[in-house]
Coordinates of C-alpha atoms and ligand atoms in Angstrom, one line a residue:
M1 CA -5.3 9.3 18.4
R2 CA -8.8 10.1 17.4
A3 CA -10.8 9.5 20.6
A4 CA -10.1 10.1 24.2
P5 CA -9.0 7.0 26.1
R6 CA -11.5 5.1 28.2
P7 CA -10.8 6.6 31.7
N8 CA -9.0 4.1 34.0
G9 CA -6.7 4.3 37.0
Y10 CA -3.8 5.6 34.9
R11 CA -5.3 8.2 32.5
D12 CA -8.4 9.8 31.3
A13 CA -6.8 12.0 28.6
W14 CA -4.0 11.6 26.0
C15 CA -1.1 14.0 26.7
G16 CA -1.1 15.4 23.2
Q17 CA -4.8 16.2 23.3
L18 CA -5.0 18.5 26.3
T19 CA -5.7 21.8 24.7
A20 CA -7.0 25.2 26.0
E21 CA -10.5 23.8 25.6
R22 CA -9.8 21.7 28.7
A23 CA -8.6 24.7 30.8
G24 CA -10.2 24.7 34.2
T25 CA -10.9 20.9 34.3
Q26 CA -9.1 18.1 36.0
A27 CA -7.2 15.5 34.0
R28 CA -5.1 12.4 34.6
V29 CA -2.3 11.5 32.2
A30 CA 0.3 8.8 31.9
G31 CA 3.5 8.4 30.0
W32 CA 7.3 8.9 29.9
V33 CA 9.4 11.8 31.1
H34 CA 10.5 13.4 27.9
R35 CA 12.4 16.3 29.6
R36 CA 12.7 17.8 33.1
R37 CA 13.6 21.4 33.9
D38 CA 14.0 22.9 37.4
H39 CA 13.2 26.6 37.7
G40 CA 14.0 27.7 41.2
G41 CA 11.3 25.9 43.2
L42 CA 9.2 25.0 40.2
I43 CA 9.7 21.7 38.3
F44 CA 8.5 21.3 34.7
I45 CA 8.2 17.9 33.1
D46 CA 7.4 17.3 29.4
L47 CA 5.3 14.1 29.6
R48 CA 5.1 12.0 26.4
D49 CA 2.7 9.3 25.2
R50 CA 1.9 8.2 21.7
S51 CA -0.3 11.2 21.1
G52 CA 2.3 13.8 21.9
I53 CA 3.6 15.9 24.7
V54 CA 2.1 17.9 27.6
Q55 CA 3.8 20.1 30.1
L56 CA 3.4 19.2 33.8
V57 CA 4.2 21.8 36.4
F58 CA 4.8 21.0 40.1
H59 CA 4.3 23.9 42.6
P60 CA 6.1 23.2 46.0
E61 CA 3.6 25.4 48.0
T62 CA 0.3 23.8 46.7
A63 CA 1.5 20.2 46.1
P64 CA 4.5 19.7 48.3
G65 CA 4.3 15.8 48.1
A66 CA 4.1 15.6 44.4
S67 CA 6.9 18.3 44.1
E68 CA 9.1 16.3 46.3
T69 CA 8.7 13.2 44.3
A70 CA 9.1 15.1 41.0
H71 CA 12.7 16.1 42.2
R72 CA 13.7 12.5 41.7
L73 CA 12.3 12.1 38.1
R74 CA 14.7 11.4 35.3
S75 CA 14.3 11.0 31.6
E76 CA 12.2 8.1 30.5
D77 CA 10.8 7.4 34.0
V78 CA 7.2 6.2 33.7
L79 CA 4.5 8.0 35.7
T80 CA 0.8 8.9 36.1
A81 CA -0.2 12.3 37.2
T82 CA -3.5 14.1 38.1
G83 CA -4.0 17.8 38.2
S84 CA -5.8 20.8 36.8
V85 CA -5.4 22.0 33.3
T86 CA -4.4 25.6 33.5
R87 CA -3.7 28.3 30.9
R88 CA -0.1 29.4 30.6
A89 CA 0.8 33.0 31.0
P90 CA 0.9 34.5 27.4
E91 CA 4.7 34.8 27.5
N92 CA 5.0 31.1 28.3
V93 CA 2.8 29.9 25.4
N94 CA 4.7 27.4 23.2
P95 CA 3.3 27.8 19.6
N96 CA 5.1 24.7 18.5
L97 CA 3.1 22.4 20.7
I98 CA -0.6 21.6 20.2
T99 CA -0.8 21.6 24.0
G100 CA 1.4 24.7 24.2
E101 CA -1.3 27.0 25.6
I102 CA -1.8 25.0 28.8
E103 CA 0.0 23.0 31.4
L104 CA -1.1 20.4 33.9
S105 CA -0.7 21.7 37.4
V106 CA -0.1 18.4 39.2
D107 CA -1.6 17.5 42.6
E108 CA -0.9 13.8 42.6
L109 CA 2.1 12.0 41.1
E110 CA 2.9 8.3 41.0
I111 CA 6.1 6.9 39.6
L112 CA 5.3 3.6 37.9
A113 CA 8.8 2.6 36.8
N114 CA 12.3 4.1 36.8
A115 CA 14.5 4.3 33.8
D116 CA 18.3 4.0 33.5
T117 CA 19.9 6.7 31.4
P118 CA 19.1 5.7 27.8
P119 CA 22.1 4.7 25.7
F120 CA 21.2 7.4 23.2
P121 CA 19.0 10.6 23.4
L122 CA 15.5 9.9 22.1
D123 CA 15.5 12.9 19.8
D124 CA 13.7 13.1 16.4
D125 CA 16.9 13.5 14.6
I126 CA 19.2 10.8 15.7
S127 CA 22.8 10.4 14.7
V128 CA 23.8 7.2 16.5
G129 CA 24.6 4.0 14.6
E130 CA 21.7 1.9 13.4
N131 CA 23.0 -1.2 15.2
L132 CA 22.7 0.6 18.5
R133 CA 19.2 1.7 17.7
L134 CA 18.2 -1.8 16.6
R135 CA 19.7 -3.3 19.8
H136 CA 17.6 -1.0 21.9
R137 CA 14.6 -1.0 19.6
A138 CA 12.1 -0.5 22.4
L139 CA 13.7 2.8 23.1
D140 CA 14.2 3.7 19.5
L141 CA 10.5 3.0 18.9
R142 CA 9.5 5.7 21.4
R143 CA 10.9 8.4 19.1
H144 CA 8.4 10.4 17.1
P145 CA 9.6 9.5 13.6
M146 CA 9.3 5.7 14.4
Q147 CA 5.8 6.1 15.9
D148 CA 4.8 8.1 12.9
A149 CA 6.2 5.5 10.5
L150 CA 4.4 2.6 12.2
A151 CA 1.1 4.6 12.4
R152 CA 1.4 5.2 8.7
R153 CA 2.2 1.6 8.0
H154 CA -1.0 0.6 9.9
R155 CA -3.0 3.2 8.0
V156 CA -1.7 1.9 4.6
I157 CA -2.5 -1.7 5.5
S158 CA -6.0 -0.7 6.8
T159 CA -6.8 1.2 3.6
M160 CA -5.7 -1.9 1.5
R161 CA -8.0 -4.1 3.6
E162 CA -10.9 -1.6 3.3
V163 CA -10.7 -1.4 -0.5
L164 CA -10.4 -5.1 -0.9
N165 CA -13.1 -6.0 1.6
A166 CA -15.4 -3.7 -0.2
R167 CA -14.7 -5.7 -3.4
D168 CA -15.5 -9.1 -1.8
F169 CA -12.0 -10.3 -1.2
L170 CA -11.5 -12.8 1.6
E171 CA -8.4 -12.6 3.8
V172 CA -7.0 -16.1 4.0
E173 CA -3.8 -17.3 5.8
T174 CA -1.4 -19.7 4.2
P175 CA 1.3 -21.8 5.9
Y176 CA 4.7 -20.7 7.0
L177 CA 6.1 -24.2 7.4
T178 CA 5.9 -25.5 3.9
R179 CA 7.9 -26.7 0.9
S180 CA 10.2 -24.7 -1.3
T181 CA 8.3 -22.2 -3.4
P182 CA 9.5 -21.0 -6.8
E183 CA 10.5 -17.3 -6.6
G184 CA 14.0 -18.1 -7.5
A185 CA 15.8 -17.2 -4.3
R186 CA 17.4 -19.5 -1.7
D187 CA 15.1 -21.0 0.9
Y188 CA 15.2 -20.7 4.6
L189 CA 15.0 -24.2 5.9
V190 CA 13.5 -25.4 9.2
P191 CA 14.8 -28.9 10.2
A192 CA 12.0 -31.3 11.0
R193 CA 12.2 -33.2 14.3
I194 CA 9.5 -35.6 13.2
Q195 CA 11.6 -36.6 10.1
P196 CA 15.3 -36.2 10.8
G197 CA 17.2 -35.1 7.8
S198 CA 14.1 -33.4 6.3
C199 CA 13.2 -29.8 6.4
Y200 CA 10.3 -27.5 6.0
A201 CA 11.0 -24.4 3.9
L202 CA 9.7 -21.0 4.8
P203 CA 7.6 -19.6 1.9
Q204 CA 9.3 -17.2 -0.5
S205 CA 5.7 -16.2 -1.3
P206 CA 2.3 -17.8 -1.0
Q207 CA 2.3 -18.2 -4.8
L208 CA 1.2 -21.9 -5.0
F209 CA -1.3 -21.6 -2.1
K210 CA -3.1 -18.6 -3.6
Q211 CA -3.4 -20.5 -6.8
L212 CA -4.9 -23.4 -4.9
L213 CA -7.4 -21.1 -3.3
M214 CA -8.5 -20.0 -6.7
I215 CA -8.8 -23.7 -7.8
G216 CA -10.7 -24.1 -4.5
G217 CA -13.3 -21.7 -5.6
L218 CA -12.4 -18.8 -3.2
E219 CA -12.6 -16.4 -6.1
R220 CA -10.9 -13.4 -4.5
Y221 CA -8.1 -13.7 -1.9
Y222 CA -5.7 -11.4 -0.2
Q223 CA -3.2 -11.7 2.6
I224 CA -0.8 -9.4 4.3
A225 CA 1.9 -12.1 3.9
R226 CA 5.4 -12.5 5.2
C227 CA 7.8 -13.8 2.7
F228 CA 11.2 -15.3 3.4
R229 CA 14.1 -15.2 0.9
D230 CA 17.7 -16.1 1.9
E231 CA 19.5 -13.5 -0.2
D232 CA 22.2 -11.1 0.7
A233 CA 20.4 -8.2 2.4
R234 CA 20.6 -4.7 1.0
A235 CA 19.0 -1.4 2.0
D236 CA 15.9 -2.3 0.1
R237 CA 15.9 -6.1 0.7
L238 CA 15.6 -8.0 3.9
P239 CA 15.5 -11.7 4.7
E240 CA 11.9 -11.4 5.6
F241 CA 9.5 -8.8 4.1
T242 CA 5.8 -8.2 3.9
Q243 CA 3.7 -8.1 0.9
L244 CA 0.0 -7.5 0.0
D245 CA -0.6 -10.8 -1.8
I246 CA -3.6 -11.0 -4.1
E247 CA -5.3 -13.6 -6.4
M248 CA -8.5 -13.4 -8.4
A249 CA -10.3 -16.0 -10.5
F250 CA -11.9 -15.4 -13.9
V251 CA -9.9 -12.3 -14.6
H252 CA -7.8 -10.9 -17.4
E253 CA -4.7 -8.7 -16.9
D254 CA -6.8 -5.5 -17.1
D255 CA -9.0 -6.7 -14.2
V256 CA -6.1 -7.2 -11.8
I257 CA -4.5 -3.9 -12.9
D258 CA -7.8 -2.1 -12.4
C259 CA -8.2 -3.6 -8.9
M260 CA -4.7 -2.7 -7.9
E261 CA -5.2 0.9 -9.1
A262 CA -8.2 1.1 -6.8
V263 CA -6.1 -0.3 -3.9
I264 CA -2.9 1.6 -4.4
G265 CA -4.6 4.7 -5.7
G266 CA -6.8 4.6 -2.6
V267 CA -3.7 4.4 -0.4
F268 CA -2.0 7.3 -2.2
E269 CA -5.1 9.4 -2.0
R270 CA -5.5 8.8 1.8
E271 CA -1.8 9.5 2.4
R272 CA -2.0 12.6 0.1
F273 CA 0.8 11.3 -2.0
D274 CA 1.3 13.6 -4.9
V275 CA 1.2 11.3 -7.9
S276 CA -1.1 11.1 -10.9
R277 CA -4.5 9.5 -10.3
P278 CA -5.2 6.1 -11.9
P279 CA -5.5 4.8 -14.6
W280 CA -1.7 4.8 -14.7
P281 CA 0.3 4.7 -17.9
R282 CA 1.6 1.4 -19.3
M283 CA 4.9 0.8 -21.0
T284 CA 6.0 -2.4 -22.6
F285 CA 9.1 -4.1 -21.3
D286 CA 10.8 -3.7 -24.6
E287 CA 10.1 0.1 -24.7
A288 CA 11.3 0.4 -21.0
V289 CA 14.5 -1.4 -21.7
F290 CA 15.1 0.4 -25.0
R291 CA 14.5 3.9 -23.6
Y292 CA 15.8 3.5 -20.1
G293 CA 18.0 0.4 -20.1
I294 CA 16.0 -1.1 -17.3
D295 CA 12.6 -2.8 -16.8
R296 CA 11.7 -0.4 -13.9
P297 CA 12.3 2.9 -15.5
D298 CA 12.6 6.1 -13.5
T299 CA 10.7 8.5 -15.7
R300 CA 11.1 11.6 -13.5
F301 CA 13.9 12.8 -15.7
G302 CA 15.1 12.5 -19.3
L303 CA 18.6 11.3 -20.4
E304 CA 17.0 8.6 -22.5
L305 CA 19.1 6.0 -24.3
K306 CA 19.3 6.5 -28.1
D307 CA 20.4 3.9 -30.6
L308 CA 23.4 5.0 -32.7
G309 CA 23.6 2.0 -34.9
E310 CA 22.6 3.8 -38.0
A311 CA 24.9 6.7 -37.3
V312 CA 27.9 4.4 -37.3
A313 CA 26.7 1.7 -39.6
Q314 CA 29.6 2.2 -42.0
T315 CA 32.2 3.1 -39.5
E316 CA 35.8 1.9 -39.7
F317 CA 36.3 2.4 -36.0
K318 CA 37.0 -1.1 -35.0
V319 CA 35.3 -1.2 -31.6
F320 CA 32.0 -0.1 -33.0
A321 CA 32.3 -2.1 -36.2
D322 CA 33.1 -5.4 -34.4
V323 CA 30.2 -5.0 -32.0
L324 CA 27.7 -4.3 -34.8
R325 CA 29.0 -7.2 -36.9
D326 CA 28.5 -9.5 -33.9
G327 CA 24.9 -8.5 -33.5
G328 CA 25.6 -6.0 -30.7
V329 CA 24.4 -2.4 -30.4
V330 CA 25.9 1.1 -30.1
R331 CA 23.8 3.3 -27.8
G332 CA 24.3 6.5 -26.0
I333 CA 22.9 9.2 -23.8
N334 CA 23.4 12.9 -23.8
A335 CA 24.3 13.9 -20.2
G336 CA 23.8 17.6 -21.0
P337 CA 26.2 20.5 -20.6
R338 CA 28.6 19.2 -18.0
E339 CA 32.3 19.7 -17.6
L340 CA 33.7 16.7 -15.8
P341 CA 37.4 16.1 -14.9
R342 CA 39.2 13.1 -16.1
S343 CA 38.9 11.3 -12.7
E344 CA 35.1 11.5 -12.8
L345 CA 35.0 10.3 -16.4
D346 CA 37.1 7.4 -15.2
A347 CA 34.7 6.7 -12.4
L348 CA 31.8 6.6 -14.9
T349 CA 33.8 4.2 -17.0
E350 CA 34.3 2.0 -14.0
L351 CA 30.6 2.1 -13.3
A352 CA 29.8 1.0 -16.9
R353 CA 32.4 -1.9 -16.4
Q354 CA 30.7 -2.9 -13.1
H355 CA 27.5 -3.4 -15.2
G356 CA 29.3 -5.7 -17.6
A357 CA 30.3 -3.2 -20.3
K358 CA 33.8 -3.6 -21.7
G359 CA 34.2 0.2 -21.7
L360 CA 32.7 3.6 -22.1
V361 CA 33.2 6.2 -24.8
W362 CA 32.9 9.8 -23.6
A363 CA 32.9 12.8 -25.7
F364 CA 32.2 16.5 -25.3
A365 CA 30.4 18.1 -28.3
Q366 CA 32.2 21.2 -29.5
A367 CA 31.3 24.0 -31.8
G368 CA 33.2 23.4 -35.0
A369 CA 33.4 25.0 -38.4
Q370 CA 29.7 24.4 -39.0
E371 CA 27.1 25.6 -36.6
W372 CA 24.8 22.7 -37.0
P373 CA 25.0 19.8 -36.8
V374 CA 27.8 20.1 -34.3
S375 CA 30.4 18.0 -35.8
E376 CA 33.4 18.1 -33.5
W377 CA 34.2 16.3 -30.3
R378 CA 36.8 16.4 -27.6
S379 CA 37.1 12.7 -27.0
P380 CA 39.8 10.0 -27.0
I381 CA 38.1 8.4 -30.0
A382 CA 37.4 11.5 -32.0
K383 CA 40.3 10.8 -34.3
F384 CA 38.9 7.4 -35.2
L385 CA 35.5 8.6 -36.5
R386 CA 34.7 10.6 -39.7
W387 CA 33.2 14.0 -39.1
Q388 CA 30.0 12.8 -40.8
E389 CA 29.7 10.0 -38.1
I390 CA 30.3 12.4 -35.3
A391 CA 27.7 14.7 -36.8
A392 CA 25.2 11.9 -37.1
I393 CA 25.7 10.8 -33.5
N394 CA 25.4 14.4 -32.3
E395 CA 22.2 14.8 -34.3
R396 CA 20.8 11.6 -32.9
L397 CA 21.7 12.7 -29.3
D398 CA 20.6 16.2 -30.0
A399 CA 24.0 17.4 -28.8
K400 CA 24.8 21.1 -28.3
P401 CA 28.3 22.5 -27.8
G402 CA 29.5 21.6 -24.3
D403 CA 27.2 18.5 -23.9
L404 CA 28.8 15.4 -22.5
L405 CA 27.9 12.3 -24.5
L406 CA 28.3 8.7 -23.1
I407 CA 28.3 5.8 -25.5
V408 CA 28.5 2.1 -24.9
A409 CA 29.0 -0.5 -27.6
D410 CA 28.3 -4.0 -26.5
E411 CA 25.8 -6.9 -26.5
V412 CA 22.3 -5.4 -26.2
T413 CA 21.4 -6.4 -22.6
T414 CA 24.8 -5.3 -21.3
T415 CA 24.6 -2.0 -23.1
G416 CA 21.2 -1.3 -21.6
Q417 CA 22.3 -2.2 -18.1
A418 CA 25.4 0.0 -18.3
L419 CA 23.7 3.0 -19.8
G420 CA 20.7 2.6 -17.5
A421 CA 23.1 2.6 -14.5
L422 CA 25.0 5.6 -15.8
R423 CA 21.7 7.4 -16.3
L424 CA 20.7 6.9 -12.7
E425 CA 24.1 7.9 -11.4
L426 CA 24.1 11.1 -13.4
A427 CA 20.6 11.9 -12.1
H428 CA 21.8 11.4 -8.6
R429 CA 25.0 13.3 -9.0
F430 CA 23.5 16.3 -10.8
H431 CA 20.2 16.4 -8.9
L432 CA 18.2 15.9 -12.0
I433 CA 15.1 14.6 -10.2
P434 CA 12.8 17.4 -9.3
V435 CA 12.1 17.5 -5.5
G436 CA 8.7 16.1 -4.7
R437 CA 8.0 14.8 -8.2
H438 CA 6.7 11.2 -8.4
E439 CA 6.0 9.1 -11.4
I440 CA 4.1 5.8 -11.5
L441 CA 3.6 3.4 -14.4
W442 CA 2.9 -0.2 -15.3
V443 CA 5.4 -2.2 -17.2
V444 CA 3.7 -4.9 -19.3
E445 CA 4.4 -7.5 -22.0
F446 CA 7.4 -9.0 -20.3
P447 CA 9.3 -11.8 -22.1
M448 CA 8.2 -15.2 -20.9
F449 CA 11.8 -16.6 -20.7
L450 CA 15.3 -15.3 -20.5
W451 CA 18.3 -17.3 -21.6
D452 CA 20.8 -18.1 -18.8
P453 CA 24.1 -18.3 -20.7
D454 CA 25.9 -19.7 -17.6
E455 CA 23.5 -22.6 -17.0
Q456 CA 22.7 -22.8 -20.7
R457 CA 19.0 -23.0 -20.2
W458 CA 15.8 -20.9 -20.2
D459 CA 14.6 -19.2 -17.0
S460 CA 11.2 -17.7 -16.3
L461 CA 11.4 -14.0 -16.0
H462 CA 8.5 -13.9 -13.5
H463 CA 7.9 -17.4 -12.2
P464 CA 7.0 -20.8 -13.9
F465 CA 3.3 -20.3 -13.3
T466 CA 2.9 -17.2 -15.4
A467 CA 0.7 -17.6 -18.5
P468 CA 2.2 -17.0 -22.0
V469 CA 0.6 -14.7 -24.4
G470 CA -0.8 -16.9 -27.2
E471 CA 0.3 -20.4 -27.7
L472 CA 3.7 -21.8 -26.7
A473 CA 5.5 -21.2 -30.0
D474 CA 8.8 -22.8 -31.1
D475 CA 11.2 -19.9 -30.1
P476 CA 10.9 -19.4 -26.3
G477 CA 13.0 -16.3 -26.7
K478 CA 10.2 -14.5 -28.6
L479 CA 7.4 -15.5 -26.3
K480 CA 5.7 -12.7 -24.2
S481 CA 3.9 -13.3 -20.9
H482 CA 0.9 -11.9 -19.1
A483 CA 3.1 -10.4 -16.4
Y484 CA 2.9 -6.8 -15.1
D485 CA 5.0 -4.7 -12.7
L486 CA 4.0 -1.5 -11.0
V487 CA 6.9 0.9 -10.9
L488 CA 7.1 4.0 -8.7
D489 CA 10.0 6.4 -9.1
G490 CA 12.1 3.7 -10.6
A491 CA 11.4 1.2 -7.8
E492 CA 9.3 -1.9 -8.5
I493 CA 6.6 -1.8 -5.9
G494 CA 4.6 -4.7 -7.1
G495 CA 4.4 -7.4 -9.7
G496 CA 2.2 -10.3 -10.8
S497 CA 0.7 -12.2 -13.7
I498 CA -2.1 -14.2 -15.1
R499 CA -1.4 -17.8 -14.4
I500 CA -1.4 -20.9 -16.4
N501 CA -4.7 -22.8 -15.7
R502 CA -4.2 -25.8 -17.9
L503 CA -2.1 -28.8 -17.0
D504 CA -0.7 -29.4 -20.5
V505 CA 0.5 -25.8 -20.8
Q506 CA 2.0 -25.9 -17.3
Q507 CA 3.8 -29.1 -18.0
R508 CA 5.1 -27.8 -21.3
V509 CA 6.5 -24.6 -19.6
L510 CA 8.1 -26.7 -16.8
E511 CA 9.7 -28.8 -19.6
L512 CA 11.0 -25.7 -21.4
L513 CA 12.6 -24.6 -18.1
G514 CA 14.4 -27.9 -17.9
I515 CA 12.2 -29.2 -15.0
G516 CA 11.5 -32.8 -15.9
P517 CA 8.2 -34.5 -15.0
E518 CA 9.6 -36.2 -11.9
E519 CA 11.2 -33.1 -10.5
A520 CA 8.0 -31.2 -11.3
Q521 CA 5.9 -33.8 -9.5
A522 CA 8.3 -33.7 -6.5
R523 CA 8.4 -29.9 -6.2
F524 CA 4.9 -28.8 -7.3
G525 CA 3.0 -32.0 -7.5
F526 CA 0.2 -30.6 -5.3
L527 CA -0.4 -27.8 -7.8
L528 CA -0.2 -30.0 -10.9
D529 CA -2.6 -32.5 -9.3
A530 CA -5.1 -29.6 -8.5
L531 CA -4.8 -28.4 -12.1
R532 CA -6.3 -31.7 -13.2
Y533 CA -9.6 -30.9 -11.6
G534 CA -10.8 -27.8 -13.4
A535 CA -8.8 -24.6 -12.6
P536 CA -10.5 -21.3 -13.4
P537 CA -8.5 -18.7 -15.3
H538 CA -6.8 -16.7 -12.6
G539 CA -4.2 -14.1 -11.8
G540 CA -2.8 -12.0 -9.1
I541 CA -0.1 -9.7 -7.9
A542 CA 2.0 -8.9 -4.8
M543 CA 2.8 -5.4 -3.6
G544 CA 5.8 -4.7 -1.4
I545 CA 4.4 -3.1 1.7
D546 CA 7.7 -2.1 3.3
R547 CA 8.8 -0.3 0.2
I548 CA 5.5 1.5 -0.4
V549 CA 5.4 2.7 3.2
A550 CA 9.0 3.8 3.0
L551 CA 8.3 5.8 -0.1
L552 CA 5.2 7.4 1.4
A553 CA 7.1 8.3 4.6
G554 CA 10.0 9.7 2.6
R555 CA 12.5 7.2 4.1
E556 CA 15.3 5.8 2.1
N557 CA 15.7 2.7 4.2
I558 CA 12.8 0.2 4.6
R559 CA 14.1 -0.7 8.1
E560 CA 12.7 2.7 9.2
V561 CA 9.2 1.5 8.6
I562 CA 9.5 -2.0 10.1
A563 CA 9.1 -2.4 13.9
F564 CA 11.8 -5.1 14.3
P565 CA 13.9 -5.4 11.2
K566 CA 17.1 -7.4 10.7
A567 CA 20.3 -5.4 10.1
T568 CA 21.9 -5.3 6.6
S569 CA 24.0 -8.3 7.6
G570 CA 20.8 -10.3 8.0
A571 CA 21.4 -10.7 11.7
D572 CA 19.1 -9.3 14.4
P573 CA 21.0 -7.1 16.8
L574 CA 18.0 -7.1 19.2
T575 CA 17.5 -10.8 19.8
G576 CA 21.0 -12.0 18.7
A577 CA 19.4 -14.2 16.0
P578 CA 20.7 -16.3 14.4
A579 CA 22.2 -17.9 17.4
P580 CA 23.9 -21.2 18.2
V581 CA 21.5 -23.7 19.7
D582 CA 21.8 -26.3 22.4
P583 CA 23.5 -29.5 21.2
A584 CA 20.6 -31.4 22.6
Q585 CA 18.3 -29.5 20.3
L586 CA 20.5 -30.4 17.3
R587 CA 20.6 -34.1 18.4
E588 CA 16.8 -34.1 18.5
L589 CA 16.7 -32.9 15.0
G590 CA 19.3 -35.4 13.8
L591 CA 21.7 -32.6 13.0
R592 CA 25.4 -32.1 13.5
A593 CA 27.3 -28.8 12.7
I594 CA 30.2 -29.2 10.3
Ligands
LIG601 N1 4.4 -14.5 -6.1 C1 4.9 -13.3 -6.8 C2 5.9 -12.6 -5.9 O1 6.0 -12.8 -4.7 C3 3.8 -12.3 -7.0 C4 2.7 -12.8 -7.9 O2 3.0 -13.4 -9.0 O3 1.6 -12.7 -7.5 O4 6.7 -11.8 -6.4

């Protein structure tokens, strides 16, 4: 709290700002009883408001009335008190409190509301279950870490607004009751009373609206936008989340990236977040996937993936030979000098399987007859490989005696996913990420389409409005797009693209995605219509505010930086939503539960 409050009937000072400078003056404060202590006749109250804590003292001789009332005070009672700011005796100074040199010697006390015993102690470190905290969120929010997180969230959003306002952006709101939007998740639907059987959809993002704003000549738009996606919630994903949504007209990829570096770089600087200053490095999608097995690489530690295809090109080991013959790859990582028991190697194998790999080869490099290259292994497959092959793999992985090598042979995507997951698991298990180290980078040159083998069709990697690089060539699998993601410590904190601004290109892309003209018209007709009337080149991005604030606040869980989040189940322990509704309401909507 930067300024003193405007004096009113409840307070003329913030609790946390009464310092020794105020000694000898009168002050009025208001807040909650944080703690009460009785010392013989004296009563001490730690009074708390958003700014902090101040100690109140009640002397029975000089203020008998107030003292008498103070006897009845309990934790979390609400009060206002007036008194004189007095220096504490040196032995009573509390160096841990900003207000620790003084106390307020109370003359007048008024209890404004009484509190029942809270269902959990409102300490900074809390050990009670999250559901209980969410159910009593008003109490949970009183705790310092929550106040701190929400203040930080406010600051982050303010900085974003300041930087964008200075660059002539306009903040524009877009509808919540709308039609399905194309981010690829399930929609939340709102049944429409005016048209029984029809529904509004809650937006998965303001994507189409922000493009219309560009076609509408608004040039630069932003919004702190709520997005709704009906997916299974996880620690980092909730049914509704907030993003900084941006769109700019007459821009190339570099312009959007440059603007975001100013916004996010500005946030990091203000929050004193220890990460490199922009411009931030860029890595192509292909390189990220090749070196880290994932399109959001955590570059804070090594353990990079290496291709072993050449080392085993002539192998007679059937598993490797078959995979290579079928167009797959053999890749591996050097996990460093680790001795793992069989059970843990089995667990790693299981993890590789969970990511689609058929199996995992593990090997411990061993000093053999020759010093270098190390040409022996302790591994279940050692006997199937020639020593030259083992030596070649060891060389490629830079293996020293004692190093644990993990190898996957599979189709290229699966191999990357499995090794990428193993890499993160090893980093976690062996604490390979230096404490306090942060790495940020852009991932660029994404493929335009990915083949969905189950549905037997192409999917957009970003969304169907992303512009291709160059012309739409014959092989959709080779096309790149003008999409970009910002990745911090292995988490995607934002992503966007340059959009298609020509109707013919948009129609061709929708066609490639298997969305016929009629379906396209029905779903995005309003965008296609607008594209007929002169759309400027445009592009934008969306940054995940919940995740950014959580990273800045050093919280694992994004619910710690949201005032009223849903639980992991997607339900809201506070309000009880979702909840059954009155049959009359359903009738009005033309709905019946099945
Ligand atoms: N609409 C995209 C999203 O929500 C972001 C963008 O392309 O600007 O992920």
